[in-house]
Tab-separated table of C-alpha atoms in Angstrom:
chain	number	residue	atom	x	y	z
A	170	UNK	CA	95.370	25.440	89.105
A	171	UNK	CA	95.179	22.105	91.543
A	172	UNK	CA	96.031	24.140	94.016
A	173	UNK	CA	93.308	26.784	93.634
A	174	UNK	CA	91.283	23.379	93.377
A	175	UNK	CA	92.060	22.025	96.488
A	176	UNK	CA	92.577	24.912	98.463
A	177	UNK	CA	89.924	27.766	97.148
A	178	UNK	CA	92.691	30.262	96.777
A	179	UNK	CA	92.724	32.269	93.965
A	180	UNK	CA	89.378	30.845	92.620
A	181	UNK	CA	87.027	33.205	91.630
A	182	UNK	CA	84.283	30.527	91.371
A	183	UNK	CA	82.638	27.962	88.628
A	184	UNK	CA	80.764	28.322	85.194
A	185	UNK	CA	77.880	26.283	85.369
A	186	UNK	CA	74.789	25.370	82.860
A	187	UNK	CA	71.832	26.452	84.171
A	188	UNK	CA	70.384	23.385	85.780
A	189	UNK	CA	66.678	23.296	84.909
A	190	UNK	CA	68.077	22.363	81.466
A	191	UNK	CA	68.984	18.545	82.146
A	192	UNK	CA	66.421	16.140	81.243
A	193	UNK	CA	65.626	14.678	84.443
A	194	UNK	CA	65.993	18.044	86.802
A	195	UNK	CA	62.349	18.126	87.616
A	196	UNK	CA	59.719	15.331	88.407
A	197	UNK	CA	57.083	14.536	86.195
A	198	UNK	CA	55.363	12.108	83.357
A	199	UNK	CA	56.572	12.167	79.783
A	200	UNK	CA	53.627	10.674	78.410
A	201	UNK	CA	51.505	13.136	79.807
A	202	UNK	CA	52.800	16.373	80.032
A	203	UNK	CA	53.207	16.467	83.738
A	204	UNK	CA	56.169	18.417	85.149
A	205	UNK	CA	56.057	19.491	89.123
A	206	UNK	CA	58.465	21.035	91.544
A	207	UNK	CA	59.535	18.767	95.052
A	208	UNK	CA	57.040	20.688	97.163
A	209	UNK	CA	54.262	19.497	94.169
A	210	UNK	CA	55.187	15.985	93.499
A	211	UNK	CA	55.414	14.825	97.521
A	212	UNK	CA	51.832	16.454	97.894
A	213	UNK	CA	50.625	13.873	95.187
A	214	UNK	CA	52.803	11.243	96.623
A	215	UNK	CA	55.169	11.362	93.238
A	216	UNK	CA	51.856	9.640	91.342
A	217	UNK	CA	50.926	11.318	88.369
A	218	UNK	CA	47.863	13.056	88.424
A	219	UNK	CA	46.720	12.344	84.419
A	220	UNK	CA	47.206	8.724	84.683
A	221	UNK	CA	47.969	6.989	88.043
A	222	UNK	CA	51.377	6.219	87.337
A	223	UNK	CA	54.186	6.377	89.002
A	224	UNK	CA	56.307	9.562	88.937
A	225	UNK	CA	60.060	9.842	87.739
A	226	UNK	CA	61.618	11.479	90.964
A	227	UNK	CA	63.835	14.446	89.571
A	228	UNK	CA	67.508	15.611	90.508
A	229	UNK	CA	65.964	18.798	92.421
A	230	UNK	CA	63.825	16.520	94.372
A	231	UNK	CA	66.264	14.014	95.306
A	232	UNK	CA	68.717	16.635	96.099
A	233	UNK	CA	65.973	18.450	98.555
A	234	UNK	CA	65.859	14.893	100.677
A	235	UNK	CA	69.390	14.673	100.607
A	236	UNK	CA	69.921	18.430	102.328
A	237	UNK	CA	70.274	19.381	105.845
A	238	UNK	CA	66.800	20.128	107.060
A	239	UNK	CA	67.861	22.636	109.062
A	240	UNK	CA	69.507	25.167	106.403
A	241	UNK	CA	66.989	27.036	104.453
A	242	UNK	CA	66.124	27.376	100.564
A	243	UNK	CA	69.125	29.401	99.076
A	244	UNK	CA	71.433	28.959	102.204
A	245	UNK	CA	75.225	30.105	101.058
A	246	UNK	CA	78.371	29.542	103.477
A	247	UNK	CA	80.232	32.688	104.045
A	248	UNK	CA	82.812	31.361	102.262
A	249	UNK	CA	81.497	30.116	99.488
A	250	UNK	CA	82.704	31.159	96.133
A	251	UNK	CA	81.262	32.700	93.366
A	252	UNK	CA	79.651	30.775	90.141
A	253	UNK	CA	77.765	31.541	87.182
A	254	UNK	CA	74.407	29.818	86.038
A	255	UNK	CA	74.665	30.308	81.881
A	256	UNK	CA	72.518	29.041	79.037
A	257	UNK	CA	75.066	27.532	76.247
A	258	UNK	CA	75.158	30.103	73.309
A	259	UNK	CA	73.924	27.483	70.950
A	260	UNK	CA	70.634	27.289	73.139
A	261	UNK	CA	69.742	31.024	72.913
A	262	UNK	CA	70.327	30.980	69.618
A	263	UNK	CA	68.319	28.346	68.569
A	264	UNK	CA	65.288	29.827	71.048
A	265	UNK	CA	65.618	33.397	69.572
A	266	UNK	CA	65.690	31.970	65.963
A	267	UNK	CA	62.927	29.324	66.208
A	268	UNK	CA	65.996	26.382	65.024
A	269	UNK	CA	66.751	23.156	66.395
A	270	UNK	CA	70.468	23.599	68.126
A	271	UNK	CA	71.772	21.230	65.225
A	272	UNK	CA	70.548	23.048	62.601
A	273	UNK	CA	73.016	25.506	60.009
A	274	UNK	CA	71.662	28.289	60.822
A	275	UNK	CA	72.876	27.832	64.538
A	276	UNK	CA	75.905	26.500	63.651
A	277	UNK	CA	76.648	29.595	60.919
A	278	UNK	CA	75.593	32.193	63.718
A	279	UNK	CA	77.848	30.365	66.519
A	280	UNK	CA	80.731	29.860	64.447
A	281	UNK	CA	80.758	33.463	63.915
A	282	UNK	CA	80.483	34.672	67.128
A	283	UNK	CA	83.456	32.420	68.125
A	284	UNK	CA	85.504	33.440	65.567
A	285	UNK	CA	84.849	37.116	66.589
A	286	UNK	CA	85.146	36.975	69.948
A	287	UNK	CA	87.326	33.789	70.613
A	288	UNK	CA	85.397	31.744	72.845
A	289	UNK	CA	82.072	31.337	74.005
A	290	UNK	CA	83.208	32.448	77.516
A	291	UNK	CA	84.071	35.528	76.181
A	292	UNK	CA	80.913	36.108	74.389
A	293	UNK	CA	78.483	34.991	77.150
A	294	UNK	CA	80.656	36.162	80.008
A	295	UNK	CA	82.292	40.141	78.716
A	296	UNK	CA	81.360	41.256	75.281
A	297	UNK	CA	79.715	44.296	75.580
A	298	UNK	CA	76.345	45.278	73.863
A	299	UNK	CA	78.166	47.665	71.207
A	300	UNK	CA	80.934	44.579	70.353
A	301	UNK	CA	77.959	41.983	70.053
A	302	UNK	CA	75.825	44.327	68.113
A	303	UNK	CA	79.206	44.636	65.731
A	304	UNK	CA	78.570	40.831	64.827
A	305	UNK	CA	75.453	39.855	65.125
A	306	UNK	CA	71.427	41.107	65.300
A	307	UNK	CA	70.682	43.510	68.386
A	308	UNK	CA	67.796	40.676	69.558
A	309	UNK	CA	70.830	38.172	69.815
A	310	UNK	CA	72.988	40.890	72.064
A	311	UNK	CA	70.363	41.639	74.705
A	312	UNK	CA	69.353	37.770	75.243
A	313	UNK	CA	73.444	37.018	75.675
A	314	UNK	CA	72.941	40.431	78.164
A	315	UNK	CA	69.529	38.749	80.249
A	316	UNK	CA	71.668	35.254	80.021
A	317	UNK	CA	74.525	36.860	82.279
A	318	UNK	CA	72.107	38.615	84.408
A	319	UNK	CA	70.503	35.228	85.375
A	320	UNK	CA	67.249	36.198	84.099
A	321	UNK	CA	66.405	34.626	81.307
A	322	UNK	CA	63.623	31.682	82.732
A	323	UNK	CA	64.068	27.992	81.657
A	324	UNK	CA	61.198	25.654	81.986
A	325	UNK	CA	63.052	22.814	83.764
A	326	UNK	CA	63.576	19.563	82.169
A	327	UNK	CA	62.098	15.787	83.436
A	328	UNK	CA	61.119	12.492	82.648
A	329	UNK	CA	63.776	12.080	79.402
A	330	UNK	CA	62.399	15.728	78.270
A	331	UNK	CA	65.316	18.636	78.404
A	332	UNK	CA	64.927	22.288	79.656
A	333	UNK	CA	63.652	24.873	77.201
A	334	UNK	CA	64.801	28.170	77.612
A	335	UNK	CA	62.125	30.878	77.389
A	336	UNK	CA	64.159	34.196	75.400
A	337	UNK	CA	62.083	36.965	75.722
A	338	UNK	CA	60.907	37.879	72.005
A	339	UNK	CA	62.099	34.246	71.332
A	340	UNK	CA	60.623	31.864	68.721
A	341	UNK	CA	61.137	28.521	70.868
A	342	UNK	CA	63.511	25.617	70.344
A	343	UNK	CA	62.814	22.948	68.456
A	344	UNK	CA	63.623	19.947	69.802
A	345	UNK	CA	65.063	16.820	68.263
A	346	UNK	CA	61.840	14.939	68.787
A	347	UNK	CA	59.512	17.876	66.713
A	348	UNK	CA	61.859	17.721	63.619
A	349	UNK	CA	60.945	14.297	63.173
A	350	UNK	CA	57.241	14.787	63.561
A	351	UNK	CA	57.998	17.374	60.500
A	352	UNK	CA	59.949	15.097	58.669
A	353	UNK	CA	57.274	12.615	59.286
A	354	UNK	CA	54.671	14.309	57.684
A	355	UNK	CA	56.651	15.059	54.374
A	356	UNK	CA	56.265	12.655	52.156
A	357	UNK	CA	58.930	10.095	51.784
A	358	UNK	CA	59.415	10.628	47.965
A	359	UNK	CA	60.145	14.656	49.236
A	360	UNK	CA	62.015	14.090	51.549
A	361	UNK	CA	64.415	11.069	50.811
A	362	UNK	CA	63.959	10.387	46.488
A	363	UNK	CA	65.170	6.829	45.821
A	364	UNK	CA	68.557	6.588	43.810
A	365	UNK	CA	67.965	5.777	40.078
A	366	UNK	CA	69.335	2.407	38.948
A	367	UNK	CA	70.894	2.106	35.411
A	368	UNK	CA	68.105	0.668	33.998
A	369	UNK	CA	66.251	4.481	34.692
A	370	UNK	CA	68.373	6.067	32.003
């Protein structure tokens, strides 16, 4: 293995997360909804364009002034080996379902799958449609399917805000953030009842 490291020989390639997923891959404003690519944020000089404020400068951007001018968008070395851009199993899930990755639901769907198929490599890398469809719903099978054909569309992540995937058919993610507006609007005595003392009996 440290040799296929060092050298490249015998490596088929790498297993990556699909990048527009991290929370600071694109530039843009929080507060005010503003997400833009490189080519959009240097034509507004990285200000944003709700509010006048500065810009958090993205990964993709700061990797696009690091490259070599000269190579163009997409350029790949002859030798270059070959990798995989996936979207963690959890995360579909959770998009096609309309959960929050933490929630049981997820966690009783993912669990199965792993125990089925043995890891989530296997599931998001070789299972076939018929196997999948053996376990779990046939939505569920063709999103794994468009997630290893690198066309399921993630809109990219910035400013503190992560990448949402965008399953085809799916209900959305919800994030960490919109379960506590929920739980914010259920009443306390709902949501949390106080623990009766002794002197309640």
């Amino acid at each position: 293995m440290i040799k296929a490291i060092r050298t490249g020989e015998q490596l088929w390639g790498t297993i990556e997360v699909n990048p527009n997923l991290g929370k600071y891959h694109a530039t843009g404003h929080r507060n005010c909804k503003v997400c833009l690519s490189p080519a959009d944020a240097l034509k507004v000089n990285n200000i944003c364009p709700q509010c006048r404020s500065k810009l958090t400068v993205g990964v993709d951007q700061r990797i696009e002034a690091l490259a070599d001018p000269d190579r163009p968008l997409g350029f790949k070395p002859k030798n270059a080996k070959e990798f995989a851009s996936l979207i963690p199993l959890s995360e579909l899930i959770a998009s096609l379902f309309g959960k929050a990755v933490a929630s049981k639901g997820v966690f009783a769907e993912y669990h199965k799958l792993i125990k089925a198929f043995g890891s989530e490599f296997n599931i998001l890398l070789s299972a076939s449609k018929p196997e999948l469809e053996s376990y779990t719903t046939p939505q569920l099978a063709d999103v794994i399917l468009l997630n290893r054909e690198g066309k399921i569309e993630v809109k990219p992540g910035y400013d503190g805000v992560y990448g949402v995937p965008l399953v085809p058919g799916g209900k959305g993610c919800v994030s960490s953030e919109e379960e506590l507006d929920v739980k914010k609007k259920i009443p306390r005595t709902q949501r949390d009842a106080k623990q009766k003392g002794l002197d309640d009996f």
